[in-house]
Amino acid sequence: MALEVHVKSAESKGHLEIFFLHFVLMLIAMFVFLALIMLIGGSFTWPNFWKFYITFIPLTMILPLIVAITTAVSYKRVNIHISPASKVNVDKLKDFMFSEDYIIIDKDKSYMQFIRRKNLPRLLSLNFDKPSITIQNDEVIVNVLKRLSLVLLPQLTIGKRFLIESESKKND
């Protein structure tokens, strides 16, 4: 018997904070980039710099805006409902999260919450990226970012990696 998988939108938070963080970081990066180009070219003066900064607004203002918007939008969350829970190999789900560079911060009998292992990705997501695995009644609910679900969903629906039965058949 295969696993039944349903995806539902989940509550997301932190979009505005992530937008402002990435917008400011990209503005600083574009400021430094333009300054380095002018220093290497040998024509760096502040009046000249501001003239070029305004001339290249698509690079200095619009590009950071686009990057910030796309980054903030990519922090949408989904709930993946997998049933029946008795057939789901939760240890393999944990291993999947570990392979995606997450560590467990909160663990209970029916609940696990993860955070990113490295500090820089955690800082860039302002620690809003905290996926979780919850076992409720006869289903397992995996709350992850939508972009991470795009990696997990094919493995759940097509493959048999997360099925307990597939392991018992291998051992026979």
Backbone as CSV, one residue per row, in Angstrom:
resi,resn,N_x,N_y,N_z,CA_x,CA_y,CA_z,C_x,C_y,C_z
1,MET,0.843,-1.184,0.000,0.000,0.000,0.000,0.887,1.245,0.000
2,ALA,0.610,2.178,-0.877,1.392,3.405,-0.990,0.919,4.429,0.033
3,LEU,1.745,5.402,0.231,1.398,6.486,1.151,0.481,7.486,0.454
4,GLU,-0.481,8.010,1.192,-1.325,9.086,0.678,-0.718,10.404,1.120
5,VAL,-0.490,11.293,0.180,0.168,12.562,0.474,-0.723,13.710,0.010
6,HIS,-0.997,14.639,0.925,-1.770,15.843,0.615,-0.975,17.048,1.088
7,VAL,-0.951,18.085,0.274,-0.213,19.306,0.609,-1.207,20.433,0.834
8,LYS,-1.049,21.128,1.958,-1.897,22.279,2.273,-1.000,23.453,2.649
9,SER,-1.450,24.646,2.346,-0.694,25.844,2.733,-0.668,25.954,4.247
10,ALA,0.430,26.439,4.759,0.579,26.631,6.201,0.817,28.105,6.480
11,GLU,0.664,28.476,7.719,0.887,29.863,8.121,2.372,30.184,8.024
12,SER,2.671,31.244,7.332,4.054,31.692,7.185,4.214,33.011,7.915
13,LYS,5.390,33.213,8.469,5.657,34.496,9.115,7.084,34.915,8.818
14,GLY,7.342,36.197,8.992,8.684,36.721,8.805,8.996,37.223,7.410
15,HIS,8.014,37.267,6.527,8.277,37.692,5.156,8.798,39.132,5.096
16,LEU,8.194,40.011,5.853,8.594,41.418,5.822,10.012,41.609,6.371
17,GLU,10.323,40.941,7.458,11.657,41.041,8.053,12.721,40.497,7.101
18,ILE,12.425,39.365,6.472,13.375,38.770,5.531,13.539,39.678,4.311
19,PHE,12.442,40.284,3.848,12.519,41.220,2.730,13.467,42.366,3.060
20,PHE,13.273,43.019,4.213,14.121,44.160,4.568,15.572,43.756,4.772
21,LEU,15.827,42.616,5.381,17.198,42.156,5.578,17.903,41.974,4.236
22,HIS,17.274,41.254,3.311,17.920,40.997,2.026,17.990,42.251,1.154
23,PHE,17.028,43.139,1.277,17.078,44.388,0.521,18.266,45.236,0.981
24,VAL,18.430,45.376,2.287,19.541,46.166,2.825,20.882,45.522,2.476
25,LEU,20.980,44.196,2.605,22.233,43.513,2.271,22.586,43.695,0.791
26,MET,21.591,43.616,-0.078,21.856,43.800,-1.504,22.185,45.265,-1.837
27,LEU,21.559,46.218,-1.148,21.921,47.620,-1.360,23.385,47.855,-0.989
28,ILE,23.799,47.291,0.121,25.196,47.418,0.549,26.123,46.744,-0.460
29,ALA,25.739,45.565,-0.938,26.571,44.850,-1.909,26.705,45.649,-3.209
30,MET,25.623,46.237,-3.673,25.679,47.034,-4.903,26.495,48.311,-4.696
31,PHE,26.399,48.901,-3.501,27.188,50.084,-3.158,28.676,49.745,-3.231
32,VAL,29.056,48.632,-2.599,30.464,48.209,-2.591,30.910,47.827,-3.999
33,PHE,30.059,47.126,-4.737,30.391,46.712,-6.100,30.694,47.917,-6.988
34,LEU,29.837,48.923,-6.957,30.048,50.117,-7.769,31.298,50.873,-7.310
35,ALA,31.504,50.961,-6.004,32.695,51.641,-5.491,33.974,50.924,-5.936
36,LEU,33.972,49.590,-5.892,35.157,48.839,-6.336,35.423,49.033,-7.821
37,ILE,34.391,49.041,-8.614,34.566,49.261,-10.056,35.173,50.637,-10.299
38,MET,34.685,51.632,-9.578,35.213,52.985,-9.770,36.637,53.107,-9.229
39,LEU,36.943,52.410,-8.121,38.313,52.430,-7.603,39.284,51.774,-8.576
40,ILE,38.873,50.640,-9.134,39.732,49.954,-10.099,39.900,50.804,-11.353
41,GLY,38.844,51.487,-11.762,38.913,52.377,-12.934,39.693,53.650,-12.674
42,GLY,39.915,53.987,-11.403,40.706,55.157,-11.058,39.952,56.472,-11.095
43,SER,38.631,56.437,-11.102,37.878,57.688,-11.155,36.924,57.829,-9.971
44,PHE,37.351,57.402,-8.792,36.462,57.439,-7.635,36.517,58.801,-6.954
45,THR,35.411,59.497,-7.020,35.155,60.690,-6.208,33.695,60.593,-5.787
46,TRP,33.362,61.167,-4.649,31.989,61.050,-4.161,30.955,61.651,-5.108
47,PRO,31.175,62.840,-5.656,30.171,63.365,-6.608,30.026,62.465,-7.842
48,ASN,31.166,61.955,-8.318,31.146,61.047,-9.463,30.438,59.729,-9.103
49,PHE,30.698,59.230,-7.895,30.081,57.979,-7.419,28.558,58.111,-7.377
50,TRP,28.044,59.202,-6.786,26.594,59.373,-6.687,25.945,59.557,-8.049
51,LYS,26.684,60.195,-8.974,26.169,60.347,-10.335,25.989,58.967,-10.980
52,PHE,26.991,58.102,-10.847,26.889,56.755,-11.408,25.877,55.898,-10.647
53,TYR,25.775,56.096,-9.335,24.814,55.336,-8.533,23.387,55.616,-9.019
54,ILE,23.098,56.877,-9.330,21.775,57.250,-9.829,21.597,56.792,-11.281
55,THR,22.658,56.879,-12.079,22.587,56.439,-13.474,22.284,54.948,-13.568
56,PHE,22.886,54.174,-12.679,22.715,52.720,-12.699,21.658,52.252,-11.695
57,ILE,20.571,52.990,-11.557,19.491,52.614,-10.629,18.961,51.200,-10.905
58,PRO,18.853,50.748,-12.146,18.405,49.358,-12.325,19.322,48.355,-11.630
59,LEU,20.600,48.643,-11.562,21.537,47.749,-10.891,21.611,48.030,-9.389
60,THR,21.563,49.273,-9.010,21.789,49.633,-7.604,20.531,49.613,-6.751
61,MET,19.362,49.743,-7.348,18.118,49.782,-6.553,17.119,48.707,-6.977
62,ILE,16.909,48.551,-8.269,15.889,47.623,-8.765,16.317,46.171,-8.541
63,LEU,17.561,45.833,-8.827,18.047,44.463,-8.616,17.950,44.044,-7.148
64,PRO,18.389,44.881,-6.194,18.181,44.498,-4.785,16.707,44.328,-4.423
65,LEU,15.841,45.148,-5.000,14.405,45.012,-4.739,13.876,43.674,-5.254
66,ILE,14.279,43.284,-6.454,13.839,42.008,-7.030,14.360,40.837,-6.207
67,VAL,15.630,40.893,-5.830,16.213,39.808,-5.017,15.501,39.703,-3.673
68,ALA,15.225,40.827,-3.042,14.553,40.811,-1.736,13.129,40.267,-1.839
69,ILE,12.414,40.653,-2.881,11.044,40.155,-3.051,11.042,38.650,-3.286
70,THR,11.893,38.179,-4.176,11.906,36.743,-4.459,12.366,35.927,-3.256
71,THR,13.287,36.457,-2.482,13.736,35.748,-1.288,12.618,35.684,-0.256
72,ALA,11.934,36.785,-0.039,10.842,36.799,0.945,9.705,35.877,0.531
73,VAL,9.390,35.866,-0.753,8.307,35.004,-1.235,8.688,33.529,-1.133
74,SER,9.971,33.228,-1.220,10.391,31.827,-1.166,10.267,31.238,0.238
75,TYR,9.897,32.029,1.215,9.730,31.519,2.578,8.289,31.122,2.875
76,LYS,7.531,30.742,1.841,6.190,30.199,2.047,6.317,28.808,2.651
77,ARG,5.379,28.471,3.524,5.394,27.176,4.194,4.215,26.329,3.744
78,VAL,4.411,25.021,3.780,3.338,24.080,3.482,3.332,22.977,4.531
79,ASN,2.161,22.394,4.714,2.011,21.205,5.545,1.809,20.021,4.614
80,ILE,2.666,19.030,4.744,2.529,17.805,3.964,1.902,16.769,4.885
81,HIS,0.690,16.343,4.562,-0.027,15.346,5.355,0.206,13.976,4.715
82,ILE,0.824,13.072,5.456,1.136,11.739,4.962,0.354,10.737,5.799
83,SER,-0.390,9.876,5.146,-1.142,8.869,5.890,-1.011,7.531,5.159
84,PRO,-1.160,6.433,5.803,-1.331,6.220,7.241,0.008,6.342,7.971
85,ALA,-0.047,6.818,9.191,1.168,7.052,9.975,1.900,5.747,10.285
86,SER,1.169,4.654,10.362,1.799,3.375,10.684,2.724,2.891,9.577
87,LYS,2.563,3.398,8.363,3.394,2.985,7.228,4.566,3.931,6.975
88,VAL,4.602,5.073,7.667,5.635,6.086,7.419,6.872,5.794,8.268
89,ASN,8.007,5.781,7.623,9.273,5.588,8.307,9.770,6.969,8.773
90,VAL,9.448,7.328,10.004,9.776,8.649,10.541,11.288,8.826,10.669
91,ASP,12.007,7.744,10.922,13.467,7.834,10.999,14.064,8.280,9.669
92,LYS,13.492,7.803,8.577,13.960,8.238,7.256,13.619,9.709,7.009
93,LEU,12.473,10.167,7.520,12.135,11.592,7.416,13.143,12.431,8.191
94,LYS,13.517,11.954,9.386,14.550,12.661,10.163,15.865,12.684,9.400
95,ASP,16.230,11.549,8.808,17.473,11.497,8.032,17.425,12.455,6.846
96,PHE,16.254,12.590,6.228,16.106,13.548,5.136,16.384,14.963,5.627
97,MET,15.831,15.307,6.786,16.060,16.649,7.338,17.542,16.843,7.672
98,PHE,18.190,15.804,8.201,19.618,15.894,8.497,20.417,16.094,7.213
99,SER,20.023,15.399,6.139,20.743,15.533,4.871,20.555,16.917,4.250
100,GLU,19.475,17.601,4.619,19.233,18.958,4.130,19.866,20.002,5.049
101,ASP,20.728,19.561,5.958,21.522,20.416,6.846,20.701,21.056,7.966
102,TYR,19.824,20.273,8.576,19.054,20.697,9.737,19.458,19.858,10.942
103,ILE,19.246,20.404,12.132,19.449,19.660,13.373,18.191,19.776,14.227
104,ILE,18.005,18.818,15.124,16.816,18.816,15.981,17.031,19.775,17.145
105,ILE,16.026,20.622,17.412,16.098,21.503,18.585,15.052,21.149,19.624
106,ASP,13.966,20.526,19.187,12.891,20.176,20.116,12.369,18.804,19.716
107,LYS,12.355,17.893,20.674,11.923,16.534,20.363,11.005,16.030,21.452
108,ASP,9.911,15.444,21.022,8.926,14.837,21.906,8.554,13.500,21.269
109,LYS,7.653,12.778,21.895,7.250,11.489,21.347,6.596,11.631,19.971
110,SER,5.799,12.671,19.800,5.078,12.832,18.534,5.401,14.143,17.820
111,TYR,6.500,14.796,18.190,6.820,16.095,17.600,8.329,16.291,17.544
112,MET,8.829,16.776,16.410,10.239,17.142,16.258,10.324,18.459,15.507
113,GLN,11.154,19.358,16.009,11.365,20.627,15.323,12.851,20.763,15.011
114,PHE,13.150,21.324,13.851,14.514,21.423,13.353,14.880,22.885,13.118
115,ILE,16.191,23.168,13.121,16.719,24.456,12.668,17.905,24.174,11.760
116,ARG,18.309,25.174,11.035,19.481,25.006,10.165,20.738,24.820,11.014
117,ARG,21.607,23.973,10.522,22.818,23.634,11.268,23.815,24.794,11.291
118,LYS,23.999,25.467,10.173,25.031,26.503,10.080,24.451,27.871,10.408
119,ASN,25.301,28.724,10.955,24.853,30.030,11.444,24.492,31.012,10.337
120,LEU,25.249,31.036,9.244,24.970,32.007,8.186,23.604,31.767,7.525
121,PRO,23.271,30.533,7.117,21.910,30.335,6.577,20.822,30.630,7.617
122,ARG,21.103,30.335,8.879,20.133,30.630,9.937,19.948,32.138,10.077
123,LEU,21.053,32.900,9.975,20.983,34.358,10.059,20.228,34.940,8.865
124,LEU,20.497,34.429,7.662,19.847,34.952,6.470,18.352,34.649,6.441
125,SER,17.919,33.626,7.173,16.483,33.342,7.263,15.893,33.910,8.544
126,LEU,16.717,34.643,9.304,16.298,35.242,10.575,15.662,34.209,11.508
127,ASN,16.110,32.970,11.378,15.661,31.846,12.201,14.153,31.576,12.067
128,PHE,13.549,31.981,10.943,12.141,31.679,10.689,11.971,30.307,10.054
129,ASP,13.055,29.748,9.543,12.988,28.455,8.873,13.144,27.349,9.911
130,LYS,12.033,26.925,10.473,12.037,25.857,11.478,11.039,24.779,11.073
131,PRO,11.474,23.822,10.236,10.553,22.758,9.849,10.243,21.839,11.034
132,SER,9.127,21.128,10.931,8.742,20.226,12.019,8.072,18.982,11.460
133,ILE,8.133,17.918,12.248,7.442,16.673,11.939,6.535,16.379,13.119
134,THR,5.237,16.229,12.859,4.259,15.973,13.899,3.483,14.704,13.547
135,ILE,3.326,13.829,14.524,2.533,12.618,14.332,1.218,12.816,15.069
136,GLN,0.124,12.848,14.295,-1.213,13.040,14.865,-2.112,11.916,14.387
137,ASN,-2.752,11.261,15.332,-3.693,10.179,15.029,-3.113,9.230,13.988
138,ASP,-3.647,9.248,12.771,-3.177,8.323,11.747,-2.502,9.047,10.585
139,GLU,-1.864,10.175,10.864,-1.128,10.858,9.809,0.100,11.560,10.379
140,VAL,1.068,11.734,9.514,2.289,12.457,9.851,2.222,13.780,9.109
141,ILE,2.420,14.879,9.835,2.377,16.211,9.228,3.793,16.783,9.233
142,VAL,4.284,17.090,8.053,5.614,17.673,7.907,5.420,19.120,7.488
143,ASN,5.839,20.051,8.333,5.722,21.479,8.060,7.088,21.967,7.594
144,VAL,7.190,22.336,6.310,8.470,22.761,5.727,8.255,23.946,4.795
145,LEU,9.370,24.544,4.373,9.298,25.574,3.339,8.855,24.935,2.037
146,LYS,8.154,25.702,1.228,7.640,25.158,-0.027,8.775,24.667,-0.918
147,ARG,9.891,25.364,-0.936,11.001,24.945,-1.795,11.612,23.629,-1.329
148,LEU,11.580,23.356,-0.023,12.074,22.077,0.476,11.060,20.968,0.192
149,SER,9.785,21.321,0.189,8.758,20.321,-0.117,8.863,19.845,-1.560
150,LEU,9.383,20.688,-2.446,9.545,20.291,-3.843,10.577,19.179,-3.993
151,VAL,11.479,19.053,-3.025,12.443,17.958,-3.017,11.839,16.723,-2.359
152,LEU,11.063,16.932,-1.317,10.504,15.836,-0.533,9.312,15.155,-1.204
153,LEU,8.446,15.910,-1.844,7.218,15.354,-2.420,7.444,14.232,-3.435
154,PRO,8.340,14.388,-4.399,8.544,13.265,-5.328,9.037,11.997,-4.624
155,GLN,9.829,12.164,-3.602,10.320,10.997,-2.872,9.193,10.307,-2.116
156,LEU,8.215,11.081,-1.663,7.072,10.505,-0.950,6.077,9.846,-1.899
157,THR,5.816,10.486,-3.019,4.765,9.997,-3.909,5.252,8.935,-4.889
158,ILE,6.450,9.082,-5.405,6.946,8.162,-6.425,7.763,7.022,-5.807
159,GLY,8.713,7.396,-4.954,9.600,6.389,-4.395,9.002,5.685,-3.191
160,LYS,9.702,4.662,-2.739,9.262,3.899,-1.574,10.245,4.082,-0.414
161,ARG,11.002,5.142,-0.460,12.027,5.374,0.543,11.456,5.561,1.947
162,PHE,10.302,6.178,2.068,9.743,6.481,3.377,8.686,5.472,3.821
163,LEU,8.539,4.385,3.083,7.612,3.325,3.452,8.303,2.320,4.363
164,ILE,7.665,1.929,5.440,8.230,0.913,6.329,8.236,-0.436,5.635
165,GLU,7.206,-0.731,4.821,7.111,-2.017,4.138,8.309,-2.269,3.247
166,SER,8.821,-1.231,2.592,9.941,-1.424,1.666,11.180,-1.918,2.406
167,GLU,11.361,-1.495,3.657,12.503,-1.964,4.450,12.328,-3.403,4.868
168,SER,11.107,-3.786,5.251,10.881,-5.157,5.684,11.037,-6.121,4.508
169,LYS,10.700,-5.700,3.289,10.880,-6.545,2.112,12.357,-6.692,1.755
170,LYS,13.175,-5.638,2.032,14.600,-5.716,1.771,15.261,-6.720,2.696
171,ASN,14.796,-6.767,3.943,15.403,-7.663,4.930,15.025,-9.118,4.701
172,ASP,13.943,-9.421,3.987,13.518,-10.805,3.759,14.404,-11.525,2.790
